[in-house]
Tab-separated table of C-alpha atoms in Angstrom:
chain	number	residue	atom	x	y	z
X	1	UNK	CA	-15.791	5.014	57.939
X	2	UNK	CA	-15.911	2.397	60.982
X	3	UNK	CA	-13.608	-0.390	60.652
X	4	UNK	CA	-15.962	-2.733	62.703
X	5	UNK	CA	-18.343	-4.632	60.541
X	6	UNK	CA	-20.266	-7.441	62.439
X	7	UNK	CA	-21.435	-9.018	59.133
X	8	UNK	CA	-17.887	-9.493	58.196
X	9	UNK	CA	-16.734	-10.993	61.531
X	10	UNK	CA	-19.923	-13.491	61.500
X	11	UNK	CA	-18.636	-14.317	57.743
X	12	UNK	CA	-15.213	-15.439	59.088
X	13	UNK	CA	-16.302	-17.467	62.008
X	14	UNK	CA	-18.552	-19.070	60.083
X	15	UNK	CA	-15.702	-20.106	57.595
X	16	UNK	CA	-13.828	-21.266	60.787
X	17	UNK	CA	-16.529	-23.745	61.234
X	18	UNK	CA	-16.829	-24.821	57.886
X	19	UNK	CA	-13.360	-25.464	57.253
X	20	UNK	CA	-13.404	-27.436	60.663
X	21	UNK	CA	-16.251	-29.415	59.102
X	22	UNK	CA	-14.427	-30.067	55.876
X	23	UNK	CA	-11.142	-31.379	57.768
X	24	UNK	CA	-13.549	-33.569	59.784
X	25	UNK	CA	-15.156	-34.882	57.054
X	26	UNK	CA	-11.487	-36.173	55.726
X	27	UNK	CA	-11.477	-38.394	59.048
X	28	UNK	CA	-13.060	-41.498	57.647
X	29	UNK	CA	-13.153	-44.470	59.885
X	30	UNK	CA	-14.501	-47.291	57.926
X	31	UNK	CA	-14.275	-47.457	54.215
X	32	UNK	CA	-11.400	-45.920	51.852
X	33	UNK	CA	-13.026	-42.413	50.472
X	34	UNK	CA	-11.148	-40.050	48.301
X	35	UNK	CA	-12.319	-37.050	50.807
X	36	UNK	CA	-9.728	-38.583	53.256
X	37	UNK	CA	-6.837	-36.931	51.147
X	38	UNK	CA	-8.541	-33.615	50.881
X	39	UNK	CA	-6.473	-32.067	53.619
X	40	UNK	CA	-3.335	-33.028	52.005
X	41	UNK	CA	-1.200	-30.588	50.552
X	42	UNK	CA	1.870	-31.082	48.392
X	43	UNK	CA	5.207	-28.758	47.885
X	44	UNK	CA	5.446	-29.027	44.034
X	45	UNK	CA	6.828	-26.258	41.759
X	46	UNK	CA	7.843	-24.468	44.562
X	47	UNK	CA	4.707	-23.774	46.149
X	48	UNK	CA	2.255	-26.020	48.468
X	49	UNK	CA	-0.878	-27.523	46.425
X	50	UNK	CA	-3.847	-29.694	47.262
X	51	UNK	CA	-3.174	-33.038	46.322
X	52	UNK	CA	-6.032	-33.167	44.084
X	53	UNK	CA	-4.233	-30.306	41.640
X	54	UNK	CA	-1.423	-32.771	40.955
X	55	UNK	CA	-2.926	-36.296	41.140
X	56	UNK	CA	-6.106	-38.074	40.618
X	57	UNK	CA	-7.712	-39.792	43.729
X	58	UNK	CA	-9.712	-42.704	43.384
X	59	UNK	CA	-10.981	-45.671	45.694
X	60	UNK	CA	-10.964	-48.993	43.461
X	61	UNK	CA	-11.555	-51.080	46.455
X	62	UNK	CA	-13.273	-50.617	49.754
X	63	UNK	CA	-10.198	-50.697	51.769
X	64	UNK	CA	-7.558	-49.147	49.133
X	65	UNK	CA	-7.053	-45.599	47.729
X	66	UNK	CA	-5.360	-45.263	44.684
X	67	UNK	CA	-3.592	-41.740	43.772
X	68	UNK	CA	-2.147	-41.489	39.789
X	69	UNK	CA	0.359	-38.365	40.050
X	70	UNK	CA	0.301	-36.818	36.704
X	71	UNK	CA	4.211	-35.541	36.864
X	72	UNK	CA	6.625	-38.394	37.300
X	73	UNK	CA	8.712	-35.898	39.204
X	74	UNK	CA	6.091	-35.131	41.775
X	75	UNK	CA	5.680	-38.863	43.075
X	76	UNK	CA	8.426	-38.591	45.637
X	77	UNK	CA	6.943	-35.209	47.064
X	78	UNK	CA	3.109	-36.802	47.077
X	79	UNK	CA	4.407	-39.778	48.956
X	80	UNK	CA	5.951	-37.527	51.478
X	81	UNK	CA	3.101	-35.289	52.049
X	82	UNK	CA	0.783	-38.329	52.424
X	83	UNK	CA	3.142	-39.765	54.808
X	84	UNK	CA	3.563	-36.518	56.976
X	85	UNK	CA	-0.252	-35.766	56.869
X	86	UNK	CA	-0.689	-37.589	60.128
X	87	UNK	CA	-3.338	-39.943	58.542
X	88	UNK	CA	-1.488	-43.389	59.246
X	89	UNK	CA	-1.030	-44.118	55.677
X	90	UNK	CA	1.700	-45.723	54.144
X	91	UNK	CA	1.889	-45.336	50.286
X	92	UNK	CA	3.216	-48.035	47.960
X	93	UNK	CA	4.678	-46.398	45.322
X	94	UNK	CA	4.086	-48.234	41.886
X	95	UNK	CA	5.447	-46.033	38.833
X	96	UNK	CA	3.440	-43.005	38.895
X	97	UNK	CA	0.671	-44.656	41.144
X	98	UNK	CA	0.555	-44.731	44.885
X	99	UNK	CA	-1.578	-47.528	46.377
X	100	UNK	CA	-2.879	-46.911	49.956
X	101	UNK	CA	-4.045	-49.611	51.918
X	102	UNK	CA	-6.586	-48.407	54.372
X	103	UNK	CA	-5.322	-49.705	57.707
X	104	UNK	CA	-7.700	-51.825	60.190
X	105	UNK	CA	-8.970	-49.388	62.631
X	106	UNK	CA	-7.365	-50.812	65.957
X	107	UNK	CA	-7.864	-49.191	69.234
X	108	UNK	CA	-4.707	-47.315	68.731
X	109	UNK	CA	-5.377	-46.114	65.426
X	110	UNK	CA	-9.129	-44.727	66.673
X	111	UNK	CA	-6.949	-42.896	69.596
X	112	UNK	CA	-4.958	-41.320	66.828
X	113	UNK	CA	-7.664	-40.134	64.744
X	114	UNK	CA	-9.686	-38.752	67.845
X	115	UNK	CA	-6.389	-36.836	68.479
X	116	UNK	CA	-6.099	-35.724	65.259
X	117	UNK	CA	-9.637	-34.303	65.207
X	118	UNK	CA	-8.932	-32.495	68.416
X	119	UNK	CA	-6.167	-30.903	66.774
X	120	UNK	CA	-8.481	-29.762	63.911
X	121	UNK	CA	-10.749	-28.131	66.559
X	122	UNK	CA	-8.371	-26.376	68.501
X	123	UNK	CA	-7.136	-24.855	64.954
X	124	UNK	CA	-10.551	-23.459	64.302
X	125	UNK	CA	-10.975	-22.251	67.939
X	126	UNK	CA	-8.066	-20.343	67.316
X	127	UNK	CA	-9.301	-18.799	64.303
X	128	UNK	CA	-12.419	-17.856	65.922
X	129	UNK	CA	-10.357	-16.166	68.833
X	130	UNK	CA	-8.137	-14.379	66.028
X	131	UNK	CA	-11.390	-13.093	64.525
X	132	UNK	CA	-12.344	-11.794	67.780
X	133	UNK	CA	-9.268	-10.127	68.606
X	134	UNK	CA	-9.557	-8.067	65.090
X	135	UNK	CA	-13.254	-7.349	66.144
X	136	UNK	CA	-12.182	-5.801	69.599
X	137	UNK	CA	-9.305	-3.843	67.856
X	138	UNK	CA	-11.231	-2.673	65.545
X	139	UNK	CA	-13.741	-1.451	68.006
X	140	UNK	CA	-11.123	0.464	69.965
X	141	UNK	CA	-9.684	1.946	66.702
X	142	UNK	CA	-13.426	3.288	66.159
X	143	UNK	CA	-13.831	4.570	69.391
X	144	UNK	CA	-10.370	6.365	69.122
X	145	UNK	CA	-11.650	7.889	65.825
X	146	UNK	CA	-14.870	9.013	67.446
X	147	UNK	CA	-16.799	6.760	65.432
X	148	UNK	CA	-18.264	5.070	68.593
X	149	UNK	CA	-18.774	6.219	72.121
X	150	UNK	CA	-17.528	4.162	75.122
X	151	UNK	CA	-21.266	2.551	75.878
X	152	UNK	CA	-21.477	1.699	71.957
X	153	UNK	CA	-17.961	0.174	71.973
X	154	UNK	CA	-18.809	-2.260	75.030
X	155	UNK	CA	-22.144	-2.984	73.549
X	156	UNK	CA	-20.578	-4.112	70.164
X	157	UNK	CA	-18.035	-6.232	72.313
X	158	UNK	CA	-20.647	-7.788	74.005
X	159	UNK	CA	-21.959	-8.786	70.705
X	160	UNK	CA	-18.390	-9.964	69.205
X	161	UNK	CA	-18.084	-12.228	72.612
X	162	UNK	CA	-21.535	-13.683	72.248
X	163	UNK	CA	-20.514	-14.581	68.664
X	164	UNK	CA	-17.390	-15.844	69.482
X	165	UNK	CA	-19.071	-18.127	72.459
X	166	UNK	CA	-21.462	-19.475	69.985
X	167	UNK	CA	-18.980	-20.436	67.214
X	168	UNK	CA	-16.754	-21.909	69.789
X	169	UNK	CA	-19.679	-23.802	71.237
X	170	UNK	CA	-20.637	-24.961	67.310
X	171	UNK	CA	-17.101	-26.341	67.158
X	172	UNK	CA	-16.965	-28.291	70.401
X	173	UNK	CA	-20.025	-29.938	69.015
X	174	UNK	CA	-18.597	-30.836	65.738
X	175	UNK	CA	-15.361	-31.977	67.493
X	176	UNK	CA	-17.236	-34.174	70.125
X	177	UNK	CA	-19.639	-35.891	67.542
X	178	UNK	CA	-16.596	-36.816	65.529
X	179	UNK	CA	-14.864	-38.025	68.312
X	180	UNK	CA	-17.775	-39.922	69.422
X	181	UNK	CA	-18.088	-41.709	66.029
X	182	UNK	CA	-14.292	-42.430	65.573
X	183	UNK	CA	-14.274	-44.004	69.114
X	184	UNK	CA	-17.413	-45.696	68.346
X	185	UNK	CA	-18.887	-44.967	72.065
């Protein structure tokens, strides 16, 4: 059976775009929003876990997030994870609660957020290129096994490249739109 599966490649590339959109949705520029902390993962119980699996996140005020950690022993790791997430938030520990004042958006902060959006986009581009590499490798293996002829392999390689180009264009468009929103241009 041929290892090349165009539907699987499309699904994986679509997944890279969806992951990017999810990450970008966490970059809120105005009011506090609980999805701001969605990309944060915490090292607890010997594993990396999403923040929402060890704590409750709420937005009690427009410029304040509150994180209520369920297990008192996890307050330190949650504090550390939020500080190191690159979101520019400095938690204030209050027992098992962490209060996160959302800083005003200065020009410097806007540039930091735009840079972070660029990093998310680059990770998505790398994921799309890895999917392309897997597809090309599968085509070469299928040709060696005799599943495809050289002409079929080249035709399918063209399809994989077109899929990659359209995925990267979609990633670039999403990143540019978010950067424009952050910088207010």
